[in-house]
Amino acid sequence: MKIIVAIKRVVDYAVKIRVKPDKSGVETSNVKMSMNPFCEIALEEALRIKESGRASEVVAVSVGPAQCADTLRTGLAMGADRAIHVDYPGTLYPLSIAKILKALVDAEKPGLLLLGKQAIDDDCNQTGQMVAGLLKWPQATFASKVVFDEENKVATVDREVDGGIETLSLDLPAVITTDLRLNQPRYATLPNIMKAKSKVIKKVTPHDLNVEIKSDLEAVQVAEPPKRKSGTVLSSVDELIDRLKNEARVI
Amino acid sequence: MAIRTLIGAFRNHSFSSRVAPYSRSLKTLVLAEHDGGSVKASTLSAVEAANLLGDGNSISLLLAGSGPSLQEAAQHAASCHPSISQVLLADSDKFTYPLAEQWAKLVHVVQQKGSFSHIITGSGSFGKNILPRAAALLDVSPITDVIEISGSNLFVRPIYAGNALSTVRYTGSDPCMLIIRSTSFPLKPASAGSVSNAPSVDKVDTSSLDEDDAVGKSKFISISSQDTERPDLGNARVVVTGGRALKSAENFKMIEKLAEKLGAAVGATRAAVDAGFVPNELQVGQTGKIVAPDLYMAFGVSGAIQHLAGIRDSKVIVAVNKDADAPIFQVADYGLVGDLFEVIPELLEKLPDKK
């Protein structure tokens, strides 16, 4: 079975972002960029499935500008076999990404498509569900455990839902999106980083894949959230209870 | 391929130009989540949000399930909010569990018949799982975590863990699909319980669902949930949260005791969940639950970006931490620098009892 993992290059999770003064977006030049943490988890899971002998090949895919190749290189250093970079310089919303991924799936015919549950920049939490819908494949979102039964070609997935953990069984091929608690991603070692340099990153464009990019969303502005006014540091529990009772009136 | 695209574009064009975008009549479908025979509060928040899309919006509630619990929920749906003018009922074994494959197809079928201008749901795991899939079937871009509605096609949503607010305009064809953040659309007291006119209850024909290739490819196996007497984390008026500094699951019980005393829900940071102190559904933050209670109390929580994303809209934030430089103090209304192992017992002793 072949596994495709979709990965996204985003502003590093530890960076305190700045909104551009002209409100056109968030400053991304000269900011540390990394692989989206949920995508790392998805890639790690694919690698573990391969290491357990249940997959033959792991293909990492990223859609975006030229620098996405760096993120794919990181994925190759973690252990992906090869990569596909769908080169597109402009803004893409999840619907377009899902269409691009569908086109890649149609061409590559994987048995499993793994994605992170959301990107930490747009916080959309949509792409996996949308590509599953387009492919008419079953989906398991927010996965915290994945078990394969090759004989019956099904995956049993634990999902983190509001009330607790839900277990589903999916016929393969399927789409799975990963939650934080699925695994602990590995670090790429130096020898693997060196090895990754000789692995192949194939470059294609949405046009090559016959995907028409249309946008039905228009970004009007990006603004800073309202600031909370600074609080008071109190000296005792008595003072805290008094303030909560008489000033904030919340207890 | 090119010709098909052209025809598709023409069709979309003629559809959208039939009515001018600003004078179009509003017709909203709310995807309802129900549990134990009643419609969930997050669904009612979605109805509140639907009311803000514009005047003269006719609101239909789509309810799916099977058996007596669906019938009970349908009764509740018919009287739970005065703005609901129609309840659509999909009664089938296929909907015993809320699987995305059948739900997305159902939304597709209902949209083709009803031509809704908007489709809305709440931002729990139910809505986030289902709505984007349904949007893909309808070939439209959905909008997740809407916190403000500025018009029938203008919305505000947080990005970058709530560190920026993005205003987006939906320019596509109907339906405009939204997942709204429930904490941003609280129920108006007057709307709960008061019935103006009883909505019609109509059955949805579910026979065409089998035509979708994906239906039947996923099966529900089980769900494990924590039964708790405490209020639901997403809707609680008071939330007490513990972080890594609690050190153990045993110590975390202090947080639970304090929550009991305050009639509060218990929350946790990622560190506390990862360390195994509490189950993951208590996680508050960018990837966990978003809360906006009247009072949020954080004990031994440093205040990482990802955690603050989930508490930013709380009315009053209290932080207790040993480290005076912890980032949580920058958002706290009241801070107390001290050892939580001394502060919590003192609070337990001195706080007035709450029923």
Coordinates of C-alpha atoms in Angstrom, one line a residue:
Chain A
M1 CA 0.0 0.0 0.0
K2 CA 1.2 3.5 -0.8
I3 CA 0.5 6.3 1.6
I4 CA 0.3 10.0 0.6
V5 CA 0.9 12.6 3.4
A6 CA 0.0 16.2 2.8
I7 CA 2.2 18.7 4.6
K8 CA 2.1 22.4 4.9
R9 CA 4.7 25.0 5.5
V10 CA 3.6 27.5 8.2
V11 CA 4.9 30.1 10.6
D12 CA 6.6 28.2 13.4
Y13 CA 4.2 27.5 16.3
A14 CA 6.4 29.3 18.8
V15 CA 6.6 32.6 16.9
K16 CA 4.6 35.5 18.2
I17 CA 3.0 36.7 15.0
R18 CA 2.7 40.3 13.9
V19 CA -0.2 41.8 11.9
K20 CA 1.0 43.9 9.0
P21 CA 0.3 47.7 9.5
D22 CA -1.7 47.8 6.3
K23 CA -4.0 45.0 7.6
S24 CA -3.3 42.9 4.5
G25 CA -2.2 39.9 6.5
V26 CA 0.3 38.5 8.9
E27 CA 4.0 39.3 8.5
T28 CA 5.7 36.1 7.1
S29 CA 8.9 37.5 5.6
N30 CA 12.0 37.0 7.9
V31 CA 9.9 34.8 10.2
K32 CA 10.8 31.3 11.1
M33 CA 8.8 28.8 9.1
S34 CA 8.4 25.1 9.9
M35 CA 6.3 22.1 9.0
N36 CA 2.8 22.4 10.5
P37 CA 2.9 20.3 13.8
F38 CA -0.2 18.3 12.8
C39 CA 1.4 17.4 9.5
E40 CA 4.6 16.2 11.3
I41 CA 2.3 13.8 13.2
A42 CA 0.6 12.6 10.0
L43 CA 4.0 12.0 8.4
E44 CA 5.3 10.2 11.6
E45 CA 2.2 7.9 11.5
A46 CA 2.8 7.1 7.8
L47 CA 6.4 6.2 8.6
R48 CA 5.4 4.0 11.4
I49 CA 2.9 2.2 9.2
K50 CA 5.6 1.6 6.7
E51 CA 8.1 0.4 9.3
S52 CA 5.5 -2.1 10.5
G53 CA 5.5 -3.6 7.0
R54 CA 2.0 -2.4 6.1
A55 CA 3.0 0.2 3.6
S56 CA 5.5 0.1 0.8
E57 CA 6.0 3.8 0.1
V58 CA 5.4 7.1 1.7
V59 CA 4.9 10.1 -0.6
A60 CA 5.0 13.6 1.0
V61 CA 3.0 16.3 -0.9
S62 CA 3.0 20.0 -0.4
V63 CA 1.2 22.8 -2.2
G64 CA 2.5 26.4 -2.2
P65 CA 5.4 28.6 -3.2
A66 CA 9.0 27.6 -4.0
Q67 CA 10.0 27.4 -0.3
C68 CA 7.7 24.5 0.3
A69 CA 10.5 22.4 -1.2
D70 CA 12.4 23.0 2.1
T71 CA 9.5 21.6 4.1
L72 CA 9.3 18.6 1.8
R73 CA 13.1 18.1 2.3
T74 CA 12.5 18.0 6.0
G75 CA 9.8 15.4 5.4
L76 CA 12.2 13.3 3.3
A77 CA 14.8 13.6 6.0
M78 CA 12.3 12.2 8.5
G79 CA 11.9 9.2 6.2
A80 CA 9.4 9.9 3.4
D81 CA 10.5 8.1 0.2
R82 CA 9.8 10.8 -2.3
A83 CA 8.0 14.1 -2.5
I84 CA 5.7 16.1 -4.8
H85 CA 5.7 19.8 -4.8
V86 CA 2.7 21.5 -6.3
D87 CA 4.0 24.9 -7.2
Y88 CA 1.6 27.7 -6.7
P89 CA 2.6 31.2 -5.6
G90 CA -0.8 32.6 -4.6
T91 CA -3.2 32.2 -1.8
L92 CA -5.1 28.9 -1.8
Y93 CA -8.1 28.0 0.3
P94 CA -8.7 24.4 1.5
L95 CA -11.2 23.7 -1.4
S96 CA -8.5 24.2 -4.0
I97 CA -6.0 22.2 -1.9
A98 CA -8.5 19.4 -1.7
K99 CA -9.0 19.4 -5.4
I100 CA -5.2 19.3 -6.0
L101 CA -4.9 16.5 -3.5
K102 CA -7.7 14.6 -5.3
A103 CA -5.9 14.9 -8.6
L104 CA -2.7 13.6 -7.0
V105 CA -4.6 10.7 -5.5
D106 CA -6.2 9.9 -8.8
A107 CA -2.7 9.7 -10.4
E108 CA -0.8 8.0 -7.5
K109 CA -3.6 5.7 -6.3
P110 CA -2.5 5.4 -2.6
G111 CA -4.4 3.2 -0.1
L112 CA -4.4 5.9 2.5
L113 CA -4.2 9.7 2.6
L114 CA -3.0 11.2 5.8
L115 CA -3.3 14.9 6.8
G116 CA -3.0 16.9 10.0
K117 CA -6.4 17.9 11.5
Q118 CA -5.7 21.6 11.0
A119 CA -3.0 24.1 10.0
I120 CA -1.9 26.3 12.8
D121 CA -1.9 29.4 10.6
D122 CA -5.4 29.5 9.0
D123 CA -6.9 27.2 11.7
C124 CA -9.4 25.9 9.1
N125 CA -9.7 22.2 9.9
Q126 CA -11.3 21.5 6.5
T127 CA -8.9 20.1 3.9
G128 CA -9.0 16.4 5.0
Q129 CA -12.8 16.3 5.2
M130 CA -13.1 18.1 1.8
V131 CA -10.7 15.8 -0.1
A132 CA -12.5 12.8 1.4
G133 CA -15.8 14.1 0.2
L134 CA -14.4 14.7 -3.3
L135 CA -12.8 11.3 -3.5
K136 CA -15.9 9.7 -2.0
W137 CA -13.6 8.0 0.5
P138 CA -14.6 7.4 4.2
Q139 CA -12.9 9.8 6.6
A140 CA -11.7 9.6 10.2
T141 CA -10.9 13.1 11.6
F142 CA -9.0 13.9 14.8
A143 CA -7.4 10.5 15.0
S144 CA -5.5 9.5 18.2
K145 CA -5.0 5.8 17.3
V146 CA -4.9 4.0 14.0
V147 CA -4.9 0.2 13.6
F148 CA -4.8 -1.7 10.3
D149 CA -6.4 -5.0 9.4
E150 CA -4.9 -5.8 6.0
E151 CA -6.8 -9.0 5.5
N152 CA -10.1 -7.1 5.5
K153 CA -8.7 -3.9 4.2
V154 CA -10.0 -1.8 7.0
A155 CA -8.6 0.7 9.4
T156 CA -9.9 1.1 13.0
V157 CA -9.4 4.6 14.2
D158 CA -9.9 6.2 17.6
R159 CA -11.1 9.8 17.2
E160 CA -11.0 12.6 19.8
V161 CA -14.5 13.9 19.8
D162 CA -16.2 16.4 22.2
G163 CA -17.5 13.9 24.7
G164 CA -14.5 11.5 24.7
I165 CA -13.0 8.9 22.3
E166 CA -15.1 7.5 19.4
T167 CA -13.9 4.4 17.5
L168 CA -14.7 4.0 13.8
S169 CA -13.9 1.3 11.3
L170 CA -13.1 2.5 7.7
D171 CA -12.9 0.6 4.5
L172 CA -9.7 1.4 2.7
P173 CA -8.8 3.5 0.8
A174 CA -9.6 6.2 3.4
V175 CA -8.6 9.7 4.6
I176 CA -7.4 10.1 8.1
T177 CA -6.6 13.5 9.8
T178 CA -4.3 13.4 12.9
D179 CA -4.8 14.9 16.3
L180 CA -2.0 15.8 18.7
R181 CA -2.0 12.6 20.7
L182 CA -1.6 10.2 17.8
N183 CA 2.2 10.0 18.2
Q184 CA 5.5 11.8 19.0
P185 CA 7.2 12.8 15.7
R186 CA 10.8 11.8 15.3
Y187 CA 13.7 14.2 14.6
A188 CA 15.6 14.0 11.4
T189 CA 19.2 12.9 12.1
L190 CA 22.1 14.4 10.3
P191 CA 22.8 11.3 8.2
N192 CA 19.1 11.2 7.2
I193 CA 19.2 14.9 6.3
M194 CA 22.2 14.2 4.0
K195 CA 20.4 11.2 2.5
A196 CA 17.3 13.3 1.9
K197 CA 19.2 15.5 -0.5
S198 CA 19.4 12.8 -3.0
K199 CA 15.7 11.9 -2.8
V200 CA 13.4 13.2 -5.5
I201 CA 11.1 16.2 -5.3
K202 CA 8.8 16.2 -8.3
K203 CA 7.5 19.6 -9.2
V204 CA 4.1 20.1 -10.8
T205 CA 1.6 22.9 -11.1
P206 CA -2.2 22.9 -10.6
H207 CA -2.4 23.4 -14.4
D208 CA -0.5 20.1 -15.0
L209 CA -3.0 18.4 -12.7
N210 CA -5.9 19.9 -14.6
V211 CA -7.1 21.7 -11.5
E212 CA -8.7 25.0 -12.0
I213 CA -8.1 27.4 -9.1
K214 CA -11.2 29.4 -8.3
S215 CA -11.7 31.4 -5.2
D216 CA -15.0 32.1 -3.6
L217 CA -13.5 33.8 -0.6
E218 CA -12.1 37.3 -0.5
A219 CA -9.8 38.4 2.4
V220 CA -11.0 41.8 3.4
Q221 CA -8.6 42.5 6.2
V222 CA -6.5 41.0 9.0
A223 CA -6.5 42.9 12.3
E224 CA -5.1 42.5 15.8
P225 CA -7.5 41.1 18.3
P226 CA -8.6 43.6 21.0
K227 CA -6.1 43.7 23.8
R228 CA -7.1 42.8 27.3
K229 CA -6.5 45.6 29.7
S230 CA -3.7 44.9 32.1
G231 CA -4.7 43.2 35.4
T232 CA -3.6 43.5 39.0
V233 CA -1.3 41.3 40.9
L234 CA -2.8 40.6 44.3
S235 CA -1.0 39.6 47.5
S236 CA -3.3 37.2 49.2
V237 CA -6.1 34.7 48.8
D238 CA -8.4 36.9 50.9
E239 CA -7.8 39.8 48.5
L240 CA -8.5 37.6 45.5
I241 CA -11.8 36.4 47.0
D242 CA -12.8 39.9 47.9
R243 CA -12.1 41.2 44.4
L244 CA -14.0 38.4 42.7
K245 CA -16.9 39.0 45.0
N246 CA -17.1 42.8 45.2
E247 CA -15.3 44.1 42.1
A248 CA -15.7 41.5 39.4
R249 CA -18.9 40.1 41.0
V250 CA -18.4 36.7 39.5
I251 CA -18.7 34.5 42.7
Chain B
M1 CA -13.0 19.0 -19.7
A2 CA -12.7 22.6 -20.8
I3 CA -16.2 22.6 -22.2
R4 CA -17.6 21.2 -19.0
T5 CA -15.8 23.9 -17.0
L6 CA -17.3 26.5 -19.3
I7 CA -20.8 25.2 -18.9
G8 CA -20.3 24.9 -15.1
A9 CA -19.1 28.5 -15.0
F10 CA -22.1 29.7 -17.1
R11 CA -24.5 27.8 -14.9
N12 CA -23.0 29.3 -11.7
H13 CA -23.2 32.7 -13.2
S14 CA -26.8 32.5 -14.2
F15 CA -27.7 31.2 -10.8
S16 CA -26.0 34.0 -8.9
S17 CA -27.2 36.8 -11.1
R18 CA -30.8 35.7 -10.8
V19 CA -31.0 37.7 -7.5
A20 CA -28.8 40.6 -6.6
P21 CA -26.5 39.5 -3.8
Y22 CA -27.7 42.1 -1.3
S23 CA -31.4 41.7 -1.8
R24 CA -31.5 38.0 -2.0
S25 CA -33.9 36.3 0.4
L26 CA -32.2 34.5 3.2
K27 CA -33.0 30.9 3.9
T28 CA -30.8 29.1 6.4
L29 CA -30.3 25.5 7.2
V30 CA -28.9 24.7 10.7
L31 CA -27.3 21.3 11.1
A32 CA -28.5 20.2 14.5
E33 CA -26.6 18.0 16.9
H34 CA -28.7 16.2 19.5
D35 CA -28.0 14.0 22.4
G36 CA -30.2 12.2 24.8
G37 CA -33.4 13.4 23.2
S38 CA -32.6 17.1 23.1
V39 CA -31.0 19.6 20.8
K40 CA -27.5 20.7 22.0
A41 CA -26.8 24.2 23.2
S42 CA -24.2 24.7 20.4
T43 CA -27.0 24.1 17.8
L44 CA -29.1 26.8 19.5
S45 CA -26.1 29.2 19.3
A46 CA -26.0 28.4 15.5
V47 CA -29.7 29.5 15.4
E48 CA -28.7 32.7 17.1
A49 CA -26.0 33.3 14.6
A50 CA -28.4 32.6 11.7
N51 CA -30.6 35.4 13.1
L52 CA -27.7 37.8 12.6
L53 CA -27.4 37.1 8.9
G54 CA -30.2 39.5 8.1
D55 CA -33.9 40.2 8.5
G56 CA -36.5 37.9 7.2
N57 CA -34.3 34.9 7.4
S58 CA -36.3 31.7 7.4
I59 CA -34.5 29.1 9.5
S60 CA -34.8 25.4 9.1
L61 CA -33.3 22.9 11.5
L62 CA -31.9 19.6 10.1
L63 CA -32.1 16.7 12.5
A64 CA -30.9 13.2 11.8
G65 CA -31.0 10.1 13.8
S66 CA -33.1 7.1 14.5
G67 CA -35.6 5.6 16.9
P68 CA -37.2 7.2 20.0
S69 CA -34.3 9.5 20.8
L70 CA -34.8 11.2 17.4
Q71 CA -38.5 11.6 18.0
E72 CA -37.8 13.1 21.4
A73 CA -35.2 15.5 19.9
A74 CA -37.7 16.5 17.2
Q75 CA -40.2 17.5 19.8
H76 CA -37.5 19.5 21.6
A77 CA -36.4 21.0 18.3
A78 CA -40.0 22.2 17.6
S79 CA -40.0 24.3 20.7
C80 CA -36.4 25.1 21.6
H81 CA -36.1 28.4 19.7
P82 CA -38.8 30.8 18.4
S83 CA -36.8 31.6 15.2
I84 CA -37.0 28.1 13.9
S85 CA -39.7 27.9 11.2
Q86 CA -39.2 24.4 10.0
V87 CA -37.7 21.1 11.4
L88 CA -36.4 18.7 8.8
L89 CA -36.2 15.1 10.1
A90 CA -34.0 12.4 8.6
D91 CA -35.1 9.2 10.3
S92 CA -33.0 6.3 9.3
D93 CA -30.7 3.6 10.8
K94 CA -28.0 5.2 8.8
F95 CA -28.0 8.1 11.2
T96 CA -28.0 6.2 14.5
Y97 CA -24.4 7.6 14.8
P98 CA -23.3 10.9 13.3
L99 CA -21.1 9.6 10.5
A100 CA -19.7 12.3 8.2
E101 CA -20.2 10.2 5.0
Q102 CA -24.0 10.0 5.3
W103 CA -24.4 13.4 6.9
A104 CA -22.5 15.2 4.1
K105 CA -24.7 13.4 1.5
L106 CA -27.8 14.3 3.5
V107 CA -26.9 17.9 3.5
H108 CA -26.2 17.7 -0.3
V109 CA -29.7 16.1 -0.9
V110 CA -31.5 18.7 1.4
Q111 CA -29.7 21.6 -0.3
Q112 CA -30.6 20.4 -3.8
K113 CA -34.3 20.4 -2.7
G114 CA -34.3 23.5 -0.4
S115 CA -31.8 25.8 -2.1
F116 CA -30.7 27.4 1.1
S117 CA -28.7 30.6 1.0
H118 CA -26.7 29.6 4.2
I119 CA -25.9 26.4 6.0
I120 CA -24.6 26.7 9.5
T121 CA -23.5 24.5 12.3
G122 CA -21.7 24.8 15.7
S123 CA -18.0 24.4 16.0
G124 CA -17.8 21.2 18.0
S125 CA -16.2 18.0 16.6
F126 CA -19.6 17.1 15.0
G127 CA -19.7 20.3 12.9
K128 CA -16.1 20.3 12.0
N129 CA -16.2 16.7 10.9
I130 CA -19.3 17.0 8.7
L131 CA -19.7 20.5 7.3
P132 CA -16.4 20.8 5.3
R133 CA -17.2 17.4 3.6
A134 CA -20.7 18.6 2.7
A135 CA -19.2 21.9 1.4
A136 CA -16.8 19.9 -0.9
L137 CA -19.8 18.0 -2.3
L138 CA -21.5 21.3 -3.0
D139 CA -18.2 22.8 -4.4
V140 CA -18.2 25.8 -2.0
S141 CA -15.6 27.1 0.5
P142 CA -16.8 26.8 4.1
I143 CA -15.8 29.2 6.8
T144 CA -14.7 27.8 10.1
D145 CA -14.9 29.3 13.6
V146 CA -16.9 32.4 12.7
I147 CA -17.0 34.8 15.7
E148 CA -18.7 37.7 14.2
I149 CA -21.3 38.1 11.4
S150 CA -21.2 41.6 9.8
G151 CA -23.6 40.8 7.0
S152 CA -25.0 38.0 5.0
N153 CA -21.6 37.3 3.4
L154 CA -19.1 39.1 5.6
F155 CA -17.6 37.3 8.6
V156 CA -14.8 37.6 11.1
R157 CA -12.8 34.6 12.2
P158 CA -9.6 34.1 14.3
I159 CA -6.4 32.9 12.7
Y160 CA -3.0 32.0 14.1
A161 CA -4.4 30.7 17.4
G162 CA -6.5 33.8 17.8
N163 CA -3.6 36.2 17.5
A164 CA -5.2 37.8 14.4
L165 CA -8.7 38.4 13.3
S166 CA -9.4 37.8 9.7
T167 CA -12.4 39.4 7.9
V168 CA -13.6 37.4 4.9
R169 CA -16.2 38.0 2.3
Y170 CA -17.9 35.0 0.7
T171 CA -18.3 35.7 -3.0
G172 CA -19.3 32.3 -4.2
S173 CA -22.7 30.8 -5.1
D174 CA -25.2 29.5 -2.6
P175 CA -25.0 28.1 -0.1
C176 CA -22.6 30.0 2.1
M177 CA -21.5 27.5 4.7
L178 CA -20.4 28.5 8.2
I179 CA -19.2 26.8 11.3
I180 CA -19.8 29.2 14.1
R181 CA -18.0 29.4 17.4
S182 CA -20.7 28.9 19.9
T183 CA -19.1 31.0 22.7
S184 CA -19.4 34.0 20.4
F185 CA -23.2 33.6 19.9
P186 CA -24.7 33.1 23.3
L187 CA -28.4 32.4 23.7
K188 CA -30.5 35.4 24.4
P189 CA -32.5 34.6 27.6
A190 CA -35.8 35.6 25.9
S191 CA -35.3 33.1 23.1
A192 CA -35.1 30.0 25.2
G193 CA -38.4 28.3 25.8
S194 CA -40.7 31.0 24.4
V195 CA -42.6 29.6 21.5
S196 CA -44.1 32.1 19.0
N197 CA -45.3 29.8 16.2
A198 CA -44.8 26.1 16.1
P199 CA -42.6 25.2 13.2
S200 CA -43.6 22.6 10.6
V201 CA -42.0 19.2 11.0
D202 CA -41.1 17.6 7.6
K203 CA -39.6 14.3 6.9
V204 CA -36.6 14.1 4.6
D205 CA -36.6 11.3 2.0
T206 CA -33.4 9.4 2.8
S207 CA -33.7 6.8 0.1
S208 CA -31.3 8.4 -2.3
L209 CA -28.5 8.3 0.2
D210 CA -27.3 4.9 -1.0
E211 CA -26.3 6.5 -4.3
D212 CA -23.3 8.0 -2.6
D213 CA -20.3 5.7 -2.9
A214 CA -19.0 6.7 0.5
V215 CA -22.1 5.8 2.5
G216 CA -21.5 2.5 4.2
K217 CA -17.7 2.7 4.0
S218 CA -17.4 3.7 7.6
K219 CA -18.9 2.1 10.6
F220 CA -19.4 3.2 14.2
I221 CA -17.7 0.8 16.7
S222 CA -18.0 2.5 20.1
I223 CA -17.7 5.7 22.1
S224 CA -16.1 6.0 25.5
S225 CA -17.1 9.1 27.4
Q226 CA -16.6 10.4 30.8
D227 CA -19.8 10.7 32.7
T228 CA -19.6 13.7 34.9
E229 CA -22.0 15.7 37.0
R230 CA -20.1 18.9 36.3
P231 CA -21.3 21.5 33.8
D232 CA -20.2 21.1 30.2
L233 CA -16.8 22.8 29.6
G234 CA -17.9 24.7 26.5
N235 CA -20.9 26.4 28.2
A236 CA -19.9 26.6 31.9
R237 CA -20.1 30.0 33.7
V238 CA -17.0 29.2 35.7
V239 CA -14.0 27.1 34.5
V240 CA -11.1 26.0 36.7
T241 CA -8.0 24.8 34.9
G242 CA -4.9 23.0 36.0
G243 CA -1.6 22.8 34.2
R244 CA 1.6 20.7 34.4
A245 CA 2.5 22.2 37.8
L246 CA -0.2 20.0 39.4
K247 CA 2.4 17.3 39.1
S248 CA 0.0 14.3 39.2
A249 CA -3.4 13.0 38.6
E250 CA -3.8 12.7 42.3
N251 CA -3.1 16.4 42.9
F252 CA -5.4 17.3 40.0
K253 CA -8.3 16.2 42.3
M254 CA -7.7 19.5 44.1
I255 CA -8.8 21.3 40.9
E256 CA -11.9 19.1 40.8
K257 CA -12.7 19.9 44.4
L258 CA -12.4 23.6 43.8
A259 CA -14.6 23.2 40.7
E260 CA -17.2 21.5 42.7
K261 CA -17.2 24.2 45.2
L262 CA -17.7 26.9 42.5
G263 CA -20.1 24.9 40.4
A264 CA -17.5 25.1 37.7
A265 CA -16.3 22.9 34.8
V266 CA -12.7 21.5 34.9
G267 CA -10.3 22.3 32.1
A268 CA -6.6 21.4 31.5
T269 CA -3.6 22.4 29.5
R270 CA -2.0 20.2 26.9
A271 CA 0.8 19.4 29.3
A272 CA -1.6 18.2 31.9
V273 CA -3.4 16.0 29.4
D274 CA -0.1 14.6 27.9
A275 CA 1.1 13.8 31.4
G276 CA -2.0 11.7 31.9
F277 CA -3.5 13.8 34.7
V278 CA -6.9 14.1 32.9
P279 CA -8.6 12.8 29.7
N280 CA -8.0 14.8 26.5
E281 CA -11.6 16.1 26.2
L282 CA -10.8 18.6 29.0
Q283 CA -8.0 20.3 27.0
V284 CA -8.6 24.0 26.5
G285 CA -6.8 25.8 23.7
Q286 CA -6.2 26.1 20.0
T287 CA -6.6 22.4 19.4
G288 CA -8.9 21.7 22.4
K289 CA -12.1 23.4 23.6
I290 CA -12.6 27.1 23.3
V291 CA -14.2 28.6 26.4
A292 CA -15.6 32.0 27.3
P293 CA -16.9 31.8 30.8
D294 CA -17.6 34.6 33.2
L295 CA -14.7 33.4 35.4
Y296 CA -11.6 31.5 34.3
M297 CA -9.2 30.4 36.9
A298 CA -5.8 29.0 35.8
F299 CA -3.6 27.1 38.3
G300 CA 0.0 26.3 37.4
V301 CA -0.7 27.3 33.8
S302 CA 2.2 29.1 32.1
G303 CA 0.0 30.6 29.3
A304 CA 1.4 29.3 26.0
I305 CA 0.0 30.9 22.8
Q306 CA -1.9 27.7 22.1
H307 CA -3.6 27.7 25.5
L308 CA -4.4 31.4 25.5
A309 CA -6.2 30.9 22.1
G310 CA -8.9 29.0 24.0
I311 CA -9.5 31.4 26.9
R312 CA -9.1 34.9 25.4
D313 CA -12.8 35.7 25.5
S314 CA -13.3 34.9 29.2
K315 CA -14.8 37.8 31.1
V316 CA -12.5 37.6 34.1
I317 CA -9.2 35.6 34.1
V318 CA -7.5 34.6 37.4
A319 CA -4.0 33.2 37.3
V320 CA -2.2 31.5 40.2
N321 CA 1.4 30.7 39.4
K322 CA 4.7 30.5 41.2
D323 CA 6.6 32.1 38.3
A324 CA 5.9 35.9 38.3
D325 CA 7.1 36.1 34.7
A326 CA 4.7 33.5 33.3
P327 CA 2.9 34.8 30.2
I328 CA -0.5 34.0 31.7
F329 CA -0.1 37.1 34.0
Q330 CA -0.2 39.3 30.9
V331 CA -3.8 38.3 30.2
A332 CA -5.0 37.8 33.8
D333 CA -7.3 40.3 35.4
Y334 CA -6.2 39.1 38.8
G335 CA -2.9 37.4 39.4
L336 CA -1.6 35.7 42.5
V337 CA 2.1 34.8 42.6
G338 CA 2.3 31.8 44.8
D339 CA 2.4 28.1 45.3
L340 CA -0.9 26.5 44.1
F341 CA -0.5 23.8 46.7
E342 CA -1.0 26.5 49.3
V343 CA -3.4 28.7 47.4
I344 CA -6.0 26.0 46.4
P345 CA -6.5 24.7 50.0
E346 CA -6.9 28.2 51.2
L347 CA -9.4 28.9 48.5
L348 CA -11.3 25.8 49.3
E349 CA -11.5 26.9 52.9
K350 CA -12.5 30.5 52.3
L351 CA -14.7 30.4 49.3
P352 CA -18.4 30.6 50.0
D353 CA -20.3 27.4 49.1
K354 CA -22.1 27.5 45.7
K355 CA -25.1 25.4 44.9

